[in-house]
Amino acid sequence: MAAGPLLWLAAALGPAAAAGRYSPDWGSLDARPLPAWFDRAKVGVFVHWGVFSVPAWGSEWFWWHWRGERRADYERFVRQRYPPGTDYADFAPRFTAHDFQPRRWARLFQRAGARYVVLTTKHHEGFTNWGSPVSWNWNSVDTGPHRDLVGELGQALRESNIRYGLYHSLLEWFNPLYLADKESGFKTQNFVLKKTMPELYDLVLKYKPDLIWSDGDWEAPDSYWNSTSFLAWLYNDSPVKDTVVVNDRWCNNCSCHHGGYYNCADKYKPGTLPAHKWEMCSSIDKLSWGYRSNMHIDELMDEASIIEELVKTVSFGGNYLLNVGPTKEGVIAPIFQERLLALGRWLDTNGEAIYESKPWRVQVEDTGTVWYTSKGPVVYAIFLVWPQDNVLQLSSPTPSPATQ
């Protein structure tokens, strides 16, 4: 009697899962079902932290704007604030993380209502926030903090029962191996084989992440990055093969097309209900992902904007990943803490309509001020503006005598 249901299960999971192995091609990899925890989680916190937190000016793209584009405002900034001959590598010892208290961060993120947290393990500058064996003297153990930042935060988050995601940039702006591969038209793969892929495997084996947030993919095809081989290993043989979730930034034409869930673009707003699971990443500082010492209050998202962005994202079936940039000492600025805690207070009251919800058949009223989510037979109407004359008019629900 059991044969029938078992055969049905194999068919429902698709050919790859029925055979038990994924092959290194998008047809197979894209067919993998997304682990259920991600859609249920809905709310995450993004953390951009690295050597770019030392100049703390402009954005986390500081090195590129200064040395890649040679922008006059960046050159002037360095000239006025640092000794002559200063190079980007000179910032690393000042990245101290003296005040980094991972358990305090975890408690803050928990109070913010985050069910997962994504940390930059390596941004485009190539500096790794753990002791990468292939990033000699350009990592947080050899220089700067002399600490394993990735490991310390991971332990604190796990103690708080928060899922852990690792952001990782495939490219490194000024790595000589990468520049040589680029010069060859990406016909050689020395950077991939000696640097970026060994680091990805190391991160997975060492920290067993729940999520890999890939980035820095846009200059080269998947055949250069070896993305499909890595993902096949991740899904078939890695220690997190059954639980790990990935995004869509794995090659120069992958965004919105291949991978796990879709980010599409930074701060992506689809406008209608997408057919594929997606995530919106946003930042409290509207001008930067990394910390800026000269930010102004009017450049930051206020509480109402954050809640509105969350509600619209979840109504359209997305997850909401809200970013903060800590200081070089490891402090999350009080204004960022205040915004996170405000979001958490709103979720304490209204989280029932957010966590583990699904999009309803109608996502938004024609007025644009009422948004819907659902959970089983229950429908939630979330209104962002207090209704005129204290009467909330909903045109989309069609009640029956059984409706409560």
XYZ file of C-alpha atoms in Angstrom:
404
model
C 0.000 0.000 0.000
C 2.928 2.351 0.697
C 4.281 2.229 -2.863
C 1.621 4.605 -4.239
C 2.242 7.494 -1.822
C 6.017 7.059 -2.082
C 5.932 7.264 -5.868
C 3.751 10.348 -5.653
C 6.198 11.973 -3.238
C 9.130 11.369 -5.580
C 7.241 12.869 -8.499
C 6.180 15.881 -6.444
C 9.751 16.656 -5.439
C 10.908 16.668 -9.053
C 13.431 14.529 -10.916
C 16.533 15.858 -9.154
C 15.247 15.286 -5.640
C 13.772 11.901 -6.574
C 17.226 10.796 -7.658
C 18.620 12.402 -4.491
C 21.304 14.457 -6.257
C 21.443 17.869 -7.898
C 23.609 18.304 -10.967
C 25.723 21.452 -11.567
C 23.312 23.125 -13.995
C 20.579 25.692 -13.426
C 17.776 23.392 -14.563
C 18.550 21.020 -11.709
C 19.609 23.580 -9.091
C 16.626 25.894 -9.649
C 14.271 22.949 -9.066
C 15.395 22.539 -5.456
C 12.553 23.416 -3.057
C 13.381 26.379 -0.846
C 13.753 25.267 2.797
C 10.540 26.313 4.546
C 12.146 28.284 7.387
C 13.044 31.177 5.091
C 9.527 32.055 3.947
C 8.234 31.717 7.505
C 10.913 34.013 8.931
C 9.909 37.157 6.971
C 12.153 39.589 8.898
C 15.955 39.778 8.933
C 18.730 42.226 9.812
C 21.638 42.900 7.432
C 25.022 44.004 8.855
C 27.647 45.725 6.669
C 30.922 45.800 8.593
C 34.525 45.866 7.390
C 37.596 48.030 6.777
C 35.259 50.515 5.035
C 33.915 51.240 8.551
C 37.224 53.004 9.319
C 37.019 55.996 6.932
C 33.241 55.764 7.535
C 32.582 58.276 4.791
C 30.661 58.165 1.509
C 29.766 54.482 1.578
C 31.164 50.963 1.842
C 32.402 51.476 -1.759
C 35.007 53.931 -0.360
C 38.061 52.156 -1.796
C 36.580 51.955 -5.302
C 35.476 55.602 -5.374
C 38.900 56.672 -4.038
C 41.303 54.447 -5.989
C 39.170 52.929 -8.749
C 37.390 56.080 -9.915
C 39.851 58.530 -8.317
C 37.011 60.822 -7.318
C 38.242 64.233 -6.194
C 36.008 64.359 -3.089
C 37.444 61.049 -1.821
C 41.032 62.082 -2.551
C 40.428 65.341 -0.701
C 38.906 63.476 2.276
C 41.985 61.241 2.660
C 44.399 64.127 2.160
C 42.714 66.206 4.874
C 42.314 63.439 7.459
C 45.215 61.012 7.043
C 49.025 61.254 6.731
C 50.589 61.608 3.250
C 51.019 58.301 1.444
C 48.084 56.637 3.243
C 46.867 53.519 1.471
C 43.625 51.598 2.012
C 45.535 48.804 3.781
C 46.539 51.368 6.441
C 42.911 51.513 7.577
C 42.871 47.839 8.637
C 44.718 48.250 11.992
C 42.152 50.924 12.928
C 39.315 48.444 12.426
C 39.556 47.471 16.100
C 36.098 46.106 17.061
C 37.089 47.089 20.626
C 33.450 47.505 21.687
C 31.993 44.557 19.752
C 29.751 42.555 22.091
C 28.123 39.844 19.980
C 25.589 38.835 22.634
C 24.425 42.432 22.925
C 23.999 42.565 19.140
C 22.029 39.304 19.206
C 19.755 40.633 21.968
C 19.120 43.812 19.960
C 18.297 41.858 16.788
C 15.993 39.584 18.767
C 14.129 42.581 20.207
C 13.903 43.997 16.664
C 11.897 40.925 15.651
C 14.586 39.518 13.340
C 14.348 35.790 12.667
C 17.645 35.804 10.729
C 20.761 37.986 10.507
C 23.154 38.342 7.545
C 26.736 39.546 8.177
C 29.267 40.668 5.572
C 32.022 38.049 5.836
C 33.859 39.721 2.920
C 32.819 42.755 0.898
C 34.323 43.820 -2.456
C 37.428 45.107 -0.619
C 38.431 41.467 -0.043
C 39.043 41.816 3.719
C 37.614 38.771 5.506
C 35.913 38.979 8.908
C 37.272 35.560 9.828
C 40.726 33.990 9.602
C 40.509 32.978 5.966
C 43.423 30.649 5.093
C 43.717 32.280 1.646
C 43.581 35.931 2.704
C 46.956 36.273 4.396
C 47.254 39.407 6.558
C 44.025 40.802 5.086
C 41.606 39.294 7.606
C 40.213 40.116 11.040
C 42.381 37.555 12.879
C 45.780 38.633 11.465
C 45.123 42.379 11.714
C 42.608 44.899 13.064
C 40.364 43.227 15.651
C 42.496 40.051 15.934
C 39.164 38.264 16.415
C 36.978 35.841 14.486
C 34.033 38.196 13.988
C 32.051 35.726 11.871
C 32.385 32.984 14.478
C 31.659 35.169 17.503
C 28.463 36.633 16.066
C 27.342 33.208 14.849
C 27.663 31.710 18.318
C 25.694 34.578 19.898
C 22.914 34.357 17.300
C 22.584 30.600 17.700
C 22.285 31.040 21.484
C 19.374 33.402 20.757
C 17.809 30.964 18.275
C 18.285 33.354 15.333
C 19.212 31.953 11.903
C 22.623 32.992 10.577
C 23.324 34.192 7.048
C 26.727 34.954 5.541
C 27.137 37.656 2.892
C 30.090 36.945 0.586
C 31.354 38.927 -2.403
C 32.610 36.803 -5.280
C 34.757 39.588 -6.753
C 37.487 41.689 -5.109
C 38.081 45.053 -6.762
C 41.863 45.171 -6.540
C 42.973 41.560 -6.037
C 45.820 41.009 -8.571
C 44.565 37.479 -9.325
C 41.098 38.808 -10.117
C 42.458 41.652 -12.242
C 44.584 39.175 -14.238
C 41.575 36.901 -14.843
C 39.563 39.935 -15.913
C 42.363 40.974 -18.286
C 42.142 37.525 -19.915
C 38.436 38.061 -20.572
C 37.752 35.602 -17.722
C 39.363 32.760 -19.691
C 41.654 32.047 -16.711
C 40.284 31.217 -13.243
C 43.222 31.686 -10.885
C 41.271 33.985 -8.561
C 38.300 31.619 -8.395
C 40.404 28.525 -7.736
C 42.866 30.100 -5.287
C 40.763 32.689 -3.465
C 37.012 33.094 -3.750
C 35.859 29.456 -3.970
C 38.192 28.134 -1.232
C 36.714 30.857 1.003
C 33.121 29.876 0.259
C 33.805 26.217 1.063
C 35.673 27.269 4.219
C 32.751 29.431 5.391
C 30.265 26.593 4.918
C 32.394 23.930 6.602
C 33.476 26.169 9.490
C 30.272 28.058 10.316
C 27.447 25.943 8.807
C 25.339 28.937 7.775
C 21.582 28.871 7.279
C 21.876 31.296 4.360
C 24.519 32.379 1.841
C 23.950 35.892 0.517
C 26.139 36.037 -2.577
C 27.148 39.310 -4.247
C 29.867 40.720 -6.531
C 28.783 38.454 -9.382
C 28.009 41.000 -12.089
C 31.229 41.096 -14.133
C 31.565 37.428 -15.119
C 29.506 34.377 -16.176
C 28.755 31.361 -13.980
C 31.324 29.334 -15.957
C 34.010 31.645 -14.559
C 32.741 31.669 -10.970
C 32.104 27.875 -10.875
C 28.818 28.802 -9.175
C 26.856 25.758 -10.285
C 29.536 23.335 -9.048
C 29.582 25.035 -5.661
C 25.792 25.021 -5.354
C 25.585 21.339 -6.373
C 28.075 20.527 -3.584
C 26.164 22.771 -1.167
C 22.836 21.041 -1.903
C 24.199 17.478 -2.175
C 27.100 17.032 0.231
C 27.599 20.023 2.520
C 26.771 19.855 6.248
C 23.853 22.283 5.636
C 22.460 20.639 2.480
C 18.896 20.294 3.831
C 18.522 23.703 5.494
C 20.685 26.207 3.608
C 19.080 28.965 1.548
C 20.852 31.049 -1.128
C 19.983 34.148 -3.139
C 20.343 34.822 -6.882
C 23.692 36.653 -7.286
C 25.855 33.899 -8.756
C 26.699 35.221 -12.249
C 26.330 38.228 -14.519
C 22.861 37.183 -15.706
C 21.642 35.242 -12.661
C 19.791 37.984 -10.758
C 16.031 37.436 -10.863
C 16.606 34.206 -12.874
C 18.679 31.589 -11.027
C 19.595 30.468 -7.527
C 17.347 30.112 -4.482
C 15.173 33.103 -3.662
C 15.513 36.305 -5.721
C 16.945 39.669 -4.616
C 16.870 41.008 -8.184
C 18.299 44.450 -7.326
C 19.109 46.292 -4.097
C 15.933 47.756 -2.555
C 13.867 45.882 -5.154
C 10.113 46.675 -5.199
C 8.200 44.434 -7.632
C 4.915 46.385 -7.699
C 2.881 43.193 -8.174
C 2.945 39.707 -6.629
C 5.997 37.822 -8.004
C 5.695 34.126 -8.854
C 9.026 33.344 -7.127
C 10.068 33.812 -3.483
C 12.005 37.044 -3.070
C 13.627 39.325 -0.507
C 13.899 43.082 -0.299
C 17.115 44.374 1.258
C 16.901 47.928 2.532
C 19.061 50.173 4.698
C 18.157 52.517 7.560
C 20.796 54.913 6.179
C 19.305 55.688 2.772
C 22.695 56.708 1.302
C 24.940 53.877 2.467
C 25.077 50.278 3.693
C 28.272 50.831 5.705
C 28.489 53.237 8.657
C 28.963 56.946 7.857
C 30.141 59.224 10.654
C 28.610 62.258 8.905
C 25.074 60.981 8.338
C 22.157 63.353 8.999
C 18.797 62.484 10.521
C 16.926 63.347 7.309
C 19.046 60.766 5.442
C 17.703 57.942 7.622
C 14.488 55.972 7.301
C 11.989 56.802 10.024
C 9.888 54.254 11.905
C 6.803 54.683 9.688
C 8.808 54.204 6.452
C 10.391 51.007 7.770
C 7.042 49.534 8.805
C 5.461 50.534 5.479
C 8.297 48.893 3.532
C 7.985 45.717 5.618
C 4.207 45.490 5.171
C 4.294 46.034 1.397
C 7.124 43.515 1.004
C 5.398 40.783 3.012
C 2.038 41.396 1.298
C 3.794 40.713 -2.018
C 5.268 37.491 -0.606
C 8.756 38.821 0.131
C 11.105 38.805 3.106
C 12.403 42.081 4.518
C 16.135 42.411 5.290
C 16.892 45.722 7.034
C 20.518 46.903 7.157
C 22.623 48.618 9.812
C 26.303 49.549 9.538
C 28.257 49.292 12.812
C 31.215 51.565 13.634
C 34.821 50.408 13.366
C 34.703 49.774 17.131
C 31.699 47.480 16.768
C 28.996 49.825 18.053
C 25.565 49.927 16.432
C 24.703 53.634 16.584
C 21.890 54.441 19.058
C 19.759 55.922 16.240
C 19.931 52.571 14.401
C 19.113 50.751 17.643
C 16.115 53.028 18.172
C 14.784 52.272 14.684
C 15.259 48.511 15.145
C 13.543 48.553 18.542
C 10.613 50.554 17.098
C 10.186 47.890 14.419
C 10.329 45.241 17.133
C 7.609 46.940 19.191
C 5.333 47.073 16.130
C 5.999 43.372 15.459
C 5.284 42.491 19.108
C 1.743 43.728 18.486
C 1.236 42.958 14.794
C 3.655 40.110 14.096
C 0.784 37.635 13.799
C -0.019 39.238 10.421
C 3.639 39.031 9.298
C 5.459 35.887 10.478
C 4.550 32.660 8.649
C 1.926 34.543 6.614
C 1.135 34.053 2.920
C -0.005 36.551 0.288
C -3.793 36.778 0.005
C -5.699 36.745 -3.322
C -5.687 40.569 -3.154
C -2.522 42.227 -1.891
C -3.578 45.874 -1.658
C -6.776 47.906 -1.736
C -7.228 50.412 -4.590
C -6.649 53.207 -2.071
C -3.066 51.935 -1.628
C -3.275 52.374 2.144
C -4.574 48.913 3.134
C -2.436 45.799 2.579
C -3.400 42.163 3.063
C -1.707 39.014 4.306
C -3.246 35.658 5.195
C -2.648 32.570 7.305
C -4.887 29.561 6.659
C -8.508 30.768 6.817
C -7.511 34.079 8.440
C -7.079 37.303 6.445
C -5.240 40.310 7.896
C -5.909 43.874 6.718
C -3.047 46.198 7.663
C -3.808 49.883 7.283
C -0.942 52.373 7.136
C -3.064 55.522 7.408
C -5.773 55.998 10.039
C -9.133 55.763 8.223
C -11.238 58.850 7.615
C -14.079 59.325 10.155
C -12.733 56.255 12.008
C -14.391 53.917 9.495
C -12.217 51.333 7.758
C -13.736 50.405 4.384
C -12.557 47.169 2.782
C -13.813 46.470 -0.725
C -11.821 43.304 -1.390
C -13.195 40.766 1.134
C -16.409 39.007 0.057
C -17.962 37.811 3.326
C -20.383 34.895 3.596
C -22.748 34.095 6.490
C -19.927 31.916 7.952
C -17.391 34.772 7.968
C -16.296 35.946 11.397
